[in-house]
Coordinates of C-alpha atoms and ligand atoms in Angstrom, one line a residue:
X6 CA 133.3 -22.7 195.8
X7 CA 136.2 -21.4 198.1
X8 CA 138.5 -19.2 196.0
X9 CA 142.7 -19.9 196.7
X10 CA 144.9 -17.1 195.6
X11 CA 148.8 -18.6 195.9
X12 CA 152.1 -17.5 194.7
X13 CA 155.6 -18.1 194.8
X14 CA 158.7 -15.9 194.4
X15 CA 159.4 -14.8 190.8
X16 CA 163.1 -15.9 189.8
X17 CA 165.8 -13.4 189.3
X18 CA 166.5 -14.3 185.3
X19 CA 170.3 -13.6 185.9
X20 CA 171.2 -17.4 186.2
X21 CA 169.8 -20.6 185.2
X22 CA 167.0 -22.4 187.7
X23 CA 168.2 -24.8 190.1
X24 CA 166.9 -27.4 192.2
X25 CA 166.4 -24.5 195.3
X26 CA 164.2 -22.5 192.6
X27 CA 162.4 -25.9 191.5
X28 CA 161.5 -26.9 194.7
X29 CA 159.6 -23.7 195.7
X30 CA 157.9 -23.9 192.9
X31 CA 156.9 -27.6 192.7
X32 CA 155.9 -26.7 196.9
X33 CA 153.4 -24.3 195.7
X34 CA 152.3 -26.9 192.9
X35 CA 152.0 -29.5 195.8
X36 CA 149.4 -26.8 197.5
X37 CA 147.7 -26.0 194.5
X38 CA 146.8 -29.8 193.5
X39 CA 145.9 -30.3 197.0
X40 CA 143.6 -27.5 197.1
X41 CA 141.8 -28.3 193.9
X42 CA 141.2 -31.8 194.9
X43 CA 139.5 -30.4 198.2
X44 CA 137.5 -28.2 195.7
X45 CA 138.8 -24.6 195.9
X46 CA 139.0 -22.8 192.8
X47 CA 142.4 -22.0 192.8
X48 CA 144.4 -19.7 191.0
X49 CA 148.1 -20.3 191.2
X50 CA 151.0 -17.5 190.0
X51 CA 154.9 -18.1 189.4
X52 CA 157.0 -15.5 186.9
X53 CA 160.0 -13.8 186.7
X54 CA 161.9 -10.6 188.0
X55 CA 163.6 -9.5 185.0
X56 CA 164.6 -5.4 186.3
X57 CA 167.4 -3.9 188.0
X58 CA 170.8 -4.0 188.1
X59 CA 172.6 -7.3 187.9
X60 CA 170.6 -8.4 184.4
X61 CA 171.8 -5.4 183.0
X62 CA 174.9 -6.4 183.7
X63 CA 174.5 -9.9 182.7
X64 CA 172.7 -8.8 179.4
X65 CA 175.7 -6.5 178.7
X66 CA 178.3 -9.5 179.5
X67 CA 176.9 -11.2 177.1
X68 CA 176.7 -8.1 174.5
X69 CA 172.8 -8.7 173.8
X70 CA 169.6 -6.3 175.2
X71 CA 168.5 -6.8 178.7
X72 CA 165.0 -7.8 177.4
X73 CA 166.7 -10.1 174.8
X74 CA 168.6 -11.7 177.8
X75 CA 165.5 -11.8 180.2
X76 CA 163.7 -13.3 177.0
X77 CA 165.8 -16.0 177.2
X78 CA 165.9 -17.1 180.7
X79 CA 162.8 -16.3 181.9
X80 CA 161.9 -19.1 178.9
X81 CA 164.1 -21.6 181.1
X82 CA 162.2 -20.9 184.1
X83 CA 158.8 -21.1 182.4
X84 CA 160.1 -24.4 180.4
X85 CA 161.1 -26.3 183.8
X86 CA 157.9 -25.0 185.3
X87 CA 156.3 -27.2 182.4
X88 CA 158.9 -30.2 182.7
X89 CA 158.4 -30.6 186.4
X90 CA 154.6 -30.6 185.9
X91 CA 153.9 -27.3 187.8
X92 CA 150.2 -26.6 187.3
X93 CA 150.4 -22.9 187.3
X94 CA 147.3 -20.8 186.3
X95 CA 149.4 -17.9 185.2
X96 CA 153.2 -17.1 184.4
X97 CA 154.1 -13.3 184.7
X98 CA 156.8 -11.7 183.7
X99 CA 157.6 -8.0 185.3
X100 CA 158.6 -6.6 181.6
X101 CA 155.4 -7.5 180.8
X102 CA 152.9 -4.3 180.0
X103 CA 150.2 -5.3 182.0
X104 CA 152.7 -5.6 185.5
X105 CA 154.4 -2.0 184.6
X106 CA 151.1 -0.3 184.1
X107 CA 149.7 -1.8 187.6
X108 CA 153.6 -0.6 189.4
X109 CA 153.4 2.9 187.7
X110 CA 149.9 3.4 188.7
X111 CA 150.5 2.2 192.7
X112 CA 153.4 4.1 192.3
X113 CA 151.5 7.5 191.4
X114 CA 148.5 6.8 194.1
X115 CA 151.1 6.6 197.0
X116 CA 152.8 9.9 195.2
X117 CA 149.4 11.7 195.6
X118 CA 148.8 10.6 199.0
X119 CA 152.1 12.1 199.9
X120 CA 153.7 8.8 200.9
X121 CA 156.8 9.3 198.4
X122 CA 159.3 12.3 198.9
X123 CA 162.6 13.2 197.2
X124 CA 166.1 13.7 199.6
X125 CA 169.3 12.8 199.2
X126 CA 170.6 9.3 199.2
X127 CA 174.4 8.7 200.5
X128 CA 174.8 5.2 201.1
X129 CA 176.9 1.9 200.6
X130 CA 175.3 -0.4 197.2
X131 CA 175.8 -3.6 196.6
X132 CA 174.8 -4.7 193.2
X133 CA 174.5 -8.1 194.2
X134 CA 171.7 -7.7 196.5
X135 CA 170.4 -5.1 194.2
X136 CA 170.2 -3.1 198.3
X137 CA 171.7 -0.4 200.3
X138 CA 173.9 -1.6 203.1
X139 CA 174.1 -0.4 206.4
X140 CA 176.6 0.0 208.6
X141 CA 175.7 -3.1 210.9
X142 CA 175.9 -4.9 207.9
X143 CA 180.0 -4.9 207.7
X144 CA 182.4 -7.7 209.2
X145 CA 184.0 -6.8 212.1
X146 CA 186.9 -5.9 210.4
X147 CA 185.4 -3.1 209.0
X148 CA 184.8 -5.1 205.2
X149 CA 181.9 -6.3 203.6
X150 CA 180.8 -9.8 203.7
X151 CA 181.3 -11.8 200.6
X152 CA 177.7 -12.4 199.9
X153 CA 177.2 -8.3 199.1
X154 CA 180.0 -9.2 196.1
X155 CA 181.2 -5.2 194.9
X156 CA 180.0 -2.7 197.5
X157 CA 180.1 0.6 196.0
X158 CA 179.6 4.4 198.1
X159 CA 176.5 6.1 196.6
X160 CA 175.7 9.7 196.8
X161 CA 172.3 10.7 195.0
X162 CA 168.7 12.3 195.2
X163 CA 166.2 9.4 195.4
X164 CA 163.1 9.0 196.2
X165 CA 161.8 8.0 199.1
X166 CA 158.7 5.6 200.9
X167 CA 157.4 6.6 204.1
X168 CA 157.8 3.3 205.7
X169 CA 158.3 4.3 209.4
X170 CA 155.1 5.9 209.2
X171 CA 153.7 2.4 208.8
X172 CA 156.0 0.7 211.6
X173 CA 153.4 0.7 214.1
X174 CA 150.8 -0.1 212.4
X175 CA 152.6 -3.3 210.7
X176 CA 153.7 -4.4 214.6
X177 CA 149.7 -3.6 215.5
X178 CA 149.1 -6.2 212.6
X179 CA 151.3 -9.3 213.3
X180 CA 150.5 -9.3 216.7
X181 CA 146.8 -9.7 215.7
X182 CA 147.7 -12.4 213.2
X183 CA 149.7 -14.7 214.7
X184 CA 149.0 -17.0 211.7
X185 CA 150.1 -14.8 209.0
X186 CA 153.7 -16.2 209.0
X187 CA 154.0 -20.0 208.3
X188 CA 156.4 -21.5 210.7
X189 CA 155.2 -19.5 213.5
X190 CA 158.5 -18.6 215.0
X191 CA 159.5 -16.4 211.8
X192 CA 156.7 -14.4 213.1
X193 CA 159.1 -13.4 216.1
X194 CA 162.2 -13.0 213.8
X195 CA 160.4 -10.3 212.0
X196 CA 159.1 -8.3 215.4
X197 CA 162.1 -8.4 216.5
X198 CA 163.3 -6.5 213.4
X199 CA 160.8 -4.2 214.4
X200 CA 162.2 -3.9 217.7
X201 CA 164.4 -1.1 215.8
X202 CA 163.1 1.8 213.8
X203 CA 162.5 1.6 210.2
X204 CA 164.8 3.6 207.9
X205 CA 162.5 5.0 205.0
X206 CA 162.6 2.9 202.1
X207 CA 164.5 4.3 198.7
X208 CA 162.3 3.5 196.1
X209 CA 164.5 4.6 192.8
X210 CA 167.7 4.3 191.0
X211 CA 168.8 7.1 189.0
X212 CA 168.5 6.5 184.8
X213 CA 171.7 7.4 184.3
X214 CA 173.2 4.5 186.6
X215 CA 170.3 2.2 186.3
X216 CA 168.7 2.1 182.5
X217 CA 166.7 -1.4 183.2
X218 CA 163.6 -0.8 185.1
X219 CA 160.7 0.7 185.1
X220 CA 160.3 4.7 184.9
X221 CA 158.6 6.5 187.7
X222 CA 155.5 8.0 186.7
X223 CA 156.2 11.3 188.3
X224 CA 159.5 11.4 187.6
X225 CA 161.2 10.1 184.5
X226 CA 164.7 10.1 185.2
X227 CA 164.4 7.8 187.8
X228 CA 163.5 3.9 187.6
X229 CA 161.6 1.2 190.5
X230 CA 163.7 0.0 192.7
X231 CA 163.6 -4.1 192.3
X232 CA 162.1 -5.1 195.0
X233 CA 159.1 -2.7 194.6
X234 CA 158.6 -3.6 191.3
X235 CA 158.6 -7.1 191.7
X236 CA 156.2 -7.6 195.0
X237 CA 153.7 -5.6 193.0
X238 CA 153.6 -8.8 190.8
X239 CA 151.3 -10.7 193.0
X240 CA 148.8 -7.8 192.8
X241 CA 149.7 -7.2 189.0
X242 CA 148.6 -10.1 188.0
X243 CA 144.8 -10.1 188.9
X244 CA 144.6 -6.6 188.5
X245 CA 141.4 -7.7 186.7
X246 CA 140.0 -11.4 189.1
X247 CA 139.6 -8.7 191.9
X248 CA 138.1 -11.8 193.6
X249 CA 141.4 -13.5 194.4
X250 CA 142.7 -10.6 196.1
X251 CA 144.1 -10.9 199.6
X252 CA 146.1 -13.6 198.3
X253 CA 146.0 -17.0 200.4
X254 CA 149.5 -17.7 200.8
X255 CA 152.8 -16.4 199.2
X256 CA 155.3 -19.3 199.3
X257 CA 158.6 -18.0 199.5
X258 CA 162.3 -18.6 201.0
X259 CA 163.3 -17.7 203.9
X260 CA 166.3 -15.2 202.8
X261 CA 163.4 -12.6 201.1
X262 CA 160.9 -12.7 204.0
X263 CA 163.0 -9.9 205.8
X264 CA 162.6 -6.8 204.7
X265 CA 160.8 -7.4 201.9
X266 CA 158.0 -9.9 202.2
X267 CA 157.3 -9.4 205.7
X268 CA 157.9 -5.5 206.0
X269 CA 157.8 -3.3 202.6
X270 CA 155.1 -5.5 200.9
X271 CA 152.3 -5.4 204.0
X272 CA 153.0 -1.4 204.4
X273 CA 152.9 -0.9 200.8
X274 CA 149.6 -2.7 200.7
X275 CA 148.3 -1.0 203.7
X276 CA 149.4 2.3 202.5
X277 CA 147.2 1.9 199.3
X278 CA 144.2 0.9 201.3
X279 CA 145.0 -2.7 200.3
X280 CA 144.4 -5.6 202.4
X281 CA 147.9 -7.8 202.7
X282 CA 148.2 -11.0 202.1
X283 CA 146.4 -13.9 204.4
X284 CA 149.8 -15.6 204.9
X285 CA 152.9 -15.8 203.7
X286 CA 154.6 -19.6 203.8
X287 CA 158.3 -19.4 204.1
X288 CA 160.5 -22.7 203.5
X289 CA 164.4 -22.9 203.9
X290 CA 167.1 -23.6 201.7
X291 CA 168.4 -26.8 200.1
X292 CA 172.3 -27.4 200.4
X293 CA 175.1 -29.4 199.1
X294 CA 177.2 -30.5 202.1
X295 CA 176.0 -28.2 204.3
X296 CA 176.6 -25.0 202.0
X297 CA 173.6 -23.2 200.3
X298 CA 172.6 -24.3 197.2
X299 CA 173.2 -21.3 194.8
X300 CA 174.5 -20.6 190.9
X301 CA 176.8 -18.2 191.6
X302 CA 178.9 -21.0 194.1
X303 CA 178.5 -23.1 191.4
X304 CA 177.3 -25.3 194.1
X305 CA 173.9 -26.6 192.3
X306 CA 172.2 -29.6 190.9
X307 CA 170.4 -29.3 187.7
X308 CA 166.8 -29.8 188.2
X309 CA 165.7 -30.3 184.5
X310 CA 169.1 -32.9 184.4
X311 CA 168.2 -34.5 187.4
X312 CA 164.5 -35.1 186.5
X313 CA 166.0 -36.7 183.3
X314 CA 167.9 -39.0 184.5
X315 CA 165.8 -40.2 187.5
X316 CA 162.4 -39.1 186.5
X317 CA 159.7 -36.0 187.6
X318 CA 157.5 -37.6 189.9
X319 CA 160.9 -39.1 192.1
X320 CA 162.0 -35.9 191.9
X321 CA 158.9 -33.8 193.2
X322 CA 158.6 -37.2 195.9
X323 CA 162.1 -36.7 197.0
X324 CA 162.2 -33.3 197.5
X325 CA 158.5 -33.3 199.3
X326 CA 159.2 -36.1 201.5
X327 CA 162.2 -34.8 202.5
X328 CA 162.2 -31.1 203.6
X329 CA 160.5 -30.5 206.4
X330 CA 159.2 -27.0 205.1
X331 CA 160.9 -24.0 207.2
X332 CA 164.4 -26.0 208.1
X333 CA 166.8 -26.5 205.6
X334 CA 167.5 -29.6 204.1
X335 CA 171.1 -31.5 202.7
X336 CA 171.1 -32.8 198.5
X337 CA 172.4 -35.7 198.4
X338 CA 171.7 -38.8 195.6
X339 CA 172.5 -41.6 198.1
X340 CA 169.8 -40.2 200.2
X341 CA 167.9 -39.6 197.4
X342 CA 168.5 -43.2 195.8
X343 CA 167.7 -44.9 199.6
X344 CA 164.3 -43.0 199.1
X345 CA 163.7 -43.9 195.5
X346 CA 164.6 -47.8 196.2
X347 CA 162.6 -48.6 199.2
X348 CA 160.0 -46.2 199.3
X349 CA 158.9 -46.0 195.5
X350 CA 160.5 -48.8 194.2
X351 CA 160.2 -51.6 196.5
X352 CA 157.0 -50.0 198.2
X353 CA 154.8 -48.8 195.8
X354 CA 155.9 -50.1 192.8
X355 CA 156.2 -53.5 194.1
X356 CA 152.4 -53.1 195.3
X357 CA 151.6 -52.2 191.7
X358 CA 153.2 -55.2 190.0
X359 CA 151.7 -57.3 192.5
X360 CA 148.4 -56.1 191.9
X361 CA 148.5 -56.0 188.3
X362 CA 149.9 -59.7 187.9
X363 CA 147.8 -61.6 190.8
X364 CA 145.0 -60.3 189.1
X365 CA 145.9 -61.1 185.8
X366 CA 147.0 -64.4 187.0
X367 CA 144.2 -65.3 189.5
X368 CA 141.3 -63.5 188.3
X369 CA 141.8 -62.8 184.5
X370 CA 142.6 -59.1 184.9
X371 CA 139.2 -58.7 186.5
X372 CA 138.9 -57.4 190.0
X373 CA 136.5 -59.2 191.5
X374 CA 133.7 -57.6 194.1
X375 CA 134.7 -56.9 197.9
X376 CA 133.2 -60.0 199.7
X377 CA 133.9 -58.6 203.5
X378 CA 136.0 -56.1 204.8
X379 CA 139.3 -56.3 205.9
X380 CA 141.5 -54.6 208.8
X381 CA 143.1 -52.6 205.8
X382 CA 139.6 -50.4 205.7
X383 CA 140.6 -48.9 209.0
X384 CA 144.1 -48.3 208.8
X385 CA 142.8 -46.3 206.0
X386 CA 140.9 -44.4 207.6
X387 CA 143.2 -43.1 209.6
X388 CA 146.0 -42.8 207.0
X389 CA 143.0 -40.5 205.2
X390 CA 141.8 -38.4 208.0
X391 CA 145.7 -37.6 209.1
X392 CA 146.9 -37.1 206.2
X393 CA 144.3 -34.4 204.9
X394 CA 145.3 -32.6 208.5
X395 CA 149.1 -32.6 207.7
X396 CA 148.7 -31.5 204.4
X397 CA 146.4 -28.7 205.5
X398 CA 149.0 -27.5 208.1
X399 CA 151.7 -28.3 205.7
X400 CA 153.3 -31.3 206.8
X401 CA 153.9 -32.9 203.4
X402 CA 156.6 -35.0 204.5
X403 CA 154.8 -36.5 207.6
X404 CA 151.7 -36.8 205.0
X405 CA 153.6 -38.7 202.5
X406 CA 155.4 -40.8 205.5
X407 CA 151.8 -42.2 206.5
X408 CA 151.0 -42.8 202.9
X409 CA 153.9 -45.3 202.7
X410 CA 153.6 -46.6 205.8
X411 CA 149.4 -47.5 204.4
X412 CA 151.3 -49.0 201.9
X413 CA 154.1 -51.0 203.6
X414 CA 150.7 -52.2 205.7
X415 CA 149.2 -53.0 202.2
X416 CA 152.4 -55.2 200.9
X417 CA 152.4 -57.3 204.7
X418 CA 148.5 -57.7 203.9
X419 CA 149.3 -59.7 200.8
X420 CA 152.3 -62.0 202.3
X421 CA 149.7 -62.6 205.2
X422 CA 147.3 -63.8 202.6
X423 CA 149.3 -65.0 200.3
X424 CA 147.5 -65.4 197.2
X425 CA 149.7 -67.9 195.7
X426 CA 148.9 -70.0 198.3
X427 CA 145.2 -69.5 197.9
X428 CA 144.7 -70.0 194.3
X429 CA 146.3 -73.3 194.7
X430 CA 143.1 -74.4 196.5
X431 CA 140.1 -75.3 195.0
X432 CA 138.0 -75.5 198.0
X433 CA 135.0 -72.8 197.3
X434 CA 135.5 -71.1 200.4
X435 CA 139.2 -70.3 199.6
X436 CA 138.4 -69.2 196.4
X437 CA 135.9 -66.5 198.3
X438 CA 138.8 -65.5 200.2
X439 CA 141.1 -65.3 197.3
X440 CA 138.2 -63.1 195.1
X441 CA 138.1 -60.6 198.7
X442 CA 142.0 -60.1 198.7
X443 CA 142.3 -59.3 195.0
X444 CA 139.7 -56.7 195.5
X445 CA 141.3 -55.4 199.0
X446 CA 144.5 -55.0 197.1
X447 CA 143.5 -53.6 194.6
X448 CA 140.9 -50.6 196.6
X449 CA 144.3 -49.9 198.8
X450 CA 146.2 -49.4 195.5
X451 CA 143.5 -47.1 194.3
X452 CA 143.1 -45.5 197.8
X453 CA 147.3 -45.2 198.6
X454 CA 147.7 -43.8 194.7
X455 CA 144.9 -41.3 195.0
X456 CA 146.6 -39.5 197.8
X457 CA 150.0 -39.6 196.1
X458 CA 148.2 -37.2 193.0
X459 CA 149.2 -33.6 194.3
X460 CA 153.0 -35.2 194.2
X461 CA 153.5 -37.5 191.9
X462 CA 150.6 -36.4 189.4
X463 CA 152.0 -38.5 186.6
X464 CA 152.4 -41.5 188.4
X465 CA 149.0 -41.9 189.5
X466 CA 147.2 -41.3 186.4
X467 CA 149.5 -43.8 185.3
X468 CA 148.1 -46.3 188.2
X469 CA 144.5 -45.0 187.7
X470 CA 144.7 -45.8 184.4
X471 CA 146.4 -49.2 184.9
X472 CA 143.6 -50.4 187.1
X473 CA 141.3 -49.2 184.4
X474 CA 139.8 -46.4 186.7
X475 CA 139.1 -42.9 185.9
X476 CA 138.6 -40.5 189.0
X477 CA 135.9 -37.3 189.6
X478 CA 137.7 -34.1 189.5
X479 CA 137.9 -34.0 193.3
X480 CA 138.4 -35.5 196.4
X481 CA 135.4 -36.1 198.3
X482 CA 134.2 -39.1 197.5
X483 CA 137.6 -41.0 196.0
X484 CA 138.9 -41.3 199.3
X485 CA 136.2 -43.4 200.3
X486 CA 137.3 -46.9 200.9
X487 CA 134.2 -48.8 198.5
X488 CA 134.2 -51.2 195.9
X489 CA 134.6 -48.7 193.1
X490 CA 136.6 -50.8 190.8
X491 CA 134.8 -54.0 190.8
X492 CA 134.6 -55.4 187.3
X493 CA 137.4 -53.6 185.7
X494 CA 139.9 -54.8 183.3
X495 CA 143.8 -54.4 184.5
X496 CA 146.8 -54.1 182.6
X497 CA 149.2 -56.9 182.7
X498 CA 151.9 -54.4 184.1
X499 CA 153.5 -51.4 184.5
X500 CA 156.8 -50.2 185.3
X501 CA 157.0 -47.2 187.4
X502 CA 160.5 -47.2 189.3
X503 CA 163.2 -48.8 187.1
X504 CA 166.3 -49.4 188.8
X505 CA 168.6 -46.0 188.2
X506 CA 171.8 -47.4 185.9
X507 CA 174.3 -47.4 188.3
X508 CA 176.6 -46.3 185.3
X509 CA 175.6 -43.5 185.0
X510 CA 176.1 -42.0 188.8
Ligands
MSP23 N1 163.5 -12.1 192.6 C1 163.6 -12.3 194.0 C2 162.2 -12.6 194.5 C3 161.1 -11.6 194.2 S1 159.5 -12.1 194.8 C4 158.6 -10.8 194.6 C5 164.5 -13.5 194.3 N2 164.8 -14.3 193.3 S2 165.8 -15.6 193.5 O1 165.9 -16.1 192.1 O2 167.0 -15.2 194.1 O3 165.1 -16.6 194.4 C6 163.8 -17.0 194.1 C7 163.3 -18.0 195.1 O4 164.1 -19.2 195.1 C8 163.4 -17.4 196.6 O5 162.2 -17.7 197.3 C9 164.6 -18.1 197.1 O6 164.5 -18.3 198.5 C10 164.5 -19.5 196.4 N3 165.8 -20.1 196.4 C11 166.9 -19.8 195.8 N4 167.9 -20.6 196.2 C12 167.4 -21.6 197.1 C13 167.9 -22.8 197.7 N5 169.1 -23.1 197.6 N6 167.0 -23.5 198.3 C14 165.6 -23.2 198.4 N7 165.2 -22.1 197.8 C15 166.0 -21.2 197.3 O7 164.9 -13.6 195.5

């Protein structure tokens, strides 16, 4: 059995989650389903950054401890992993012992090997971004840009990683793996950030201006810097499954590939005589008229809200369906209710009270054995084969567009045949035909629902379990159009899509 290492971001725990947080992770979830129902034995990572700077200042806003604050929103993040059905293995948390343990001893190994050194630091800080500026960095009028918030001048000893030692190497590396950024032209955004030489990379904050992080092993007065505490998380975390490292894939966005994910986290790797991970899968952002989603703006939806109100599995649908991963993609609820209405209200769950009620109806809830095959079996087929290929090269929202085309096929299937019509005849020939459409429809529910399962997880056990069927564990041979639910009992109906109270918009 294939092992499947994957990862997302850990969320600062200075805000609430939003919908730009919930996506990534429900993206990775997406993955993760798909990967086990192809039979990989996956294990799957989200978690929190809870060090550095702007929590401390957050905590202190708010007169409580930094771990008392991080306590508290790092249980948000972990409760809308759990709301929005996000299958993680593991949930870590980088005040946890067993991350600063793994940091401290990295830390101390790159120390020995002389790939750490102390200087002086005299630079511009912006607590925001929790980074040293630069000077290319300012407007040009000479000020900051507002996403920096406070910049502050700096003078201070530091320590330092030797990261332009490694700048050749890393260049050597992605040009060998073309594949190891996920869309492929991010690959060329990042050499051409190695076009320029690498600046060393300050890897502390001095105690006495930074209290919140974790010590240096070779030097208590000083803390990790953020970012190298928190990319050791990936690694942290199966410190002890040594057999899921190189990860498969980090999913993250595309504002923390460069420098971090793409540049300090391979070298850092390398450096310790670590392989890097096999890929790194970067999506883009979700806005609100055109502007980044983002807490601070106040410019957000409410995810857990949202879910509420509309449900999870419309939610995960939506958001799937709709970005096409690496772009960026609008929020809006009219596009989001167009989706909702005629693809999963009028499409599928149209199909599924069709199904449920001809065959309580026309066979006494009983589907009735496949009599001769149908044109449906080979648009299947198709629908299948593609959409295992898009989802493997990450084209959910193509994969999830052939699904409801299989369907919109599946609904024109039943006006052609029109069982109504049919059971209205007596003649025993008709009644043949009748007996082979119930059971066509009701395969091609099976079939369409099966394939919905890594996004809308709840809604097809709900269909499973309304055509009184109980799939294997994986894939291989559900997808195979057959005549699998012959003799079972269905439920009268279901309701999967109700119609969103227009109130309450
Ligand atoms: N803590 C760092 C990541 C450390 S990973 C070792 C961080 N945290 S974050 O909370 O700011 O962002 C977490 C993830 O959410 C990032 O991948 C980021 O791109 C993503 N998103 C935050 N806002 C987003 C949108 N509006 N849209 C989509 N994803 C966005 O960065």
């Amino acid at each position: 059995m294939k092992s499947f290492y994957l990862t997302t971001a850990i969320d600062y725990v200075n805000g609430s989650p939003h919908l730009g947080h919930a996506y990534e992770k429900v993206l990775a979830d997406v993955i993760a389903r798909f990967r086990r129902l192809m039979g990989d034995r996956v294990f799957f990572l989200t978690g929190t950054d809870e060090h550095g700077q702007k929590v401390q200042q957050s905590a202190r806003a708010r007169g409580i401890a930094p771990q008392q604050f991080a306590d508290e929103v790092s249980a948000e993040f972990r409760a809308l992993c759990a709301k929005l059905d996000v299958s993680n293995d593991d949930f870590i948390r980088t005040t946890e012992e067993r991350h600063k343990r793994v940091v401290r001893d990295l830390l101390q190994r790159l120390f020995d090997k002389g790939d750490i050194y102390k200087a002086e630091y005299r630079g511009f800080y912006s607590t925001r971004q929790e980074q040293f500026l630069q000077e290319k960095d300012r407007n040009p009028d000479g000020t900051w840009p507002e996403i920096f918030g406070e910049v502050t001048e700096i003078i201070e000893p530091n320590y330092f990683f030797k990261l332009r030692d490694y700048q050749s190497w890393l260049v050597g590396f992605l040009k060998q793996h073309e594949q190891f950024i996920f869309p492929r032209y991010r690959q060329k955004q990042v050499l051409e950030f190695l076009a320029e030489p690498l600046n060393d990379l300050c890897i502390s904050r001095p105690r006495e201006r930074l209290e919140w992080g974790i010590p240096l092993p070779f030097d208590e007065k000083f803390v990790t810097y953020v970012w190298f505490d928190a990319l050791v998380n990936y690694y942290s975390a199966v410190a002890d499954k040594p057999e899921f490292w190189p990860a498969d894939f980090h999913v993250i966005g595309k504002d923390i590939l460069v420098p971090p994910h793409a540049v300090y986290w391979p070298i850092m790797l390398h450096a310790l005589g670590l392989p890097p991970p096999r890929a790194l899968l970067v999506h883009g952002w979700w806005s609100i008229n055109g502007a980044k989603m983002s807490k601070s703006t106040g410019n957000f939806i409410d995810a857990a809200e949202f879910a509420d109100r509309y449900g999870v599995d419309a939610l995960r649908y939506f958001m799937i369906r709709e970005m096409n991963i690496g772009q960026d993609s609008d929020f809006s609820l009219q596009l989001f209710l167009t989706r909702y209405n005629s693809e999963l209200a009028n499409n599928l769950g149209n199909l599924v009270n069709r199904t449920l009620n001809m065959m309580t109806r026309f066979a006494g809830g009983i589907v009735p054995a496949p009599e001769a095959t149908s044109s449906l079996q080979n648009i299947w087929d198709k629908t299948r084969d593609e959409f295992i290929k898009l989802c493997e090269g990450f084209q959910f929202h193509i994969a999830l567009d052939r699904v409801i085309s299989f369907l919109t096929e599946t609904n024109a299937y039943i006006e052609l045949q029109a069982p109504w019509k049919l059971a209205k005849n007596t003649d025993p020939n008709t009644a043949a035909v009748l007996r082979n459409t119930l059971a066509t429809m009701a395969e091609a529910l099976r079939l369409g629902a099966t394939l919905l399962q890594p996004v809308m997880p709840s809604t097809t056990v709900k269909i499973q379990t309304a055509l009184g069927y109980t799939p294997g564990p994986v894939w291989r041979d559900e997808l195979v159009w057959g005549a699998k639910l012959t003799g079972a009992k269905l439920q009268p109906a279901l309701v999967l899509f109700p119609r969103p109270d227009q109130e309450k918009k």
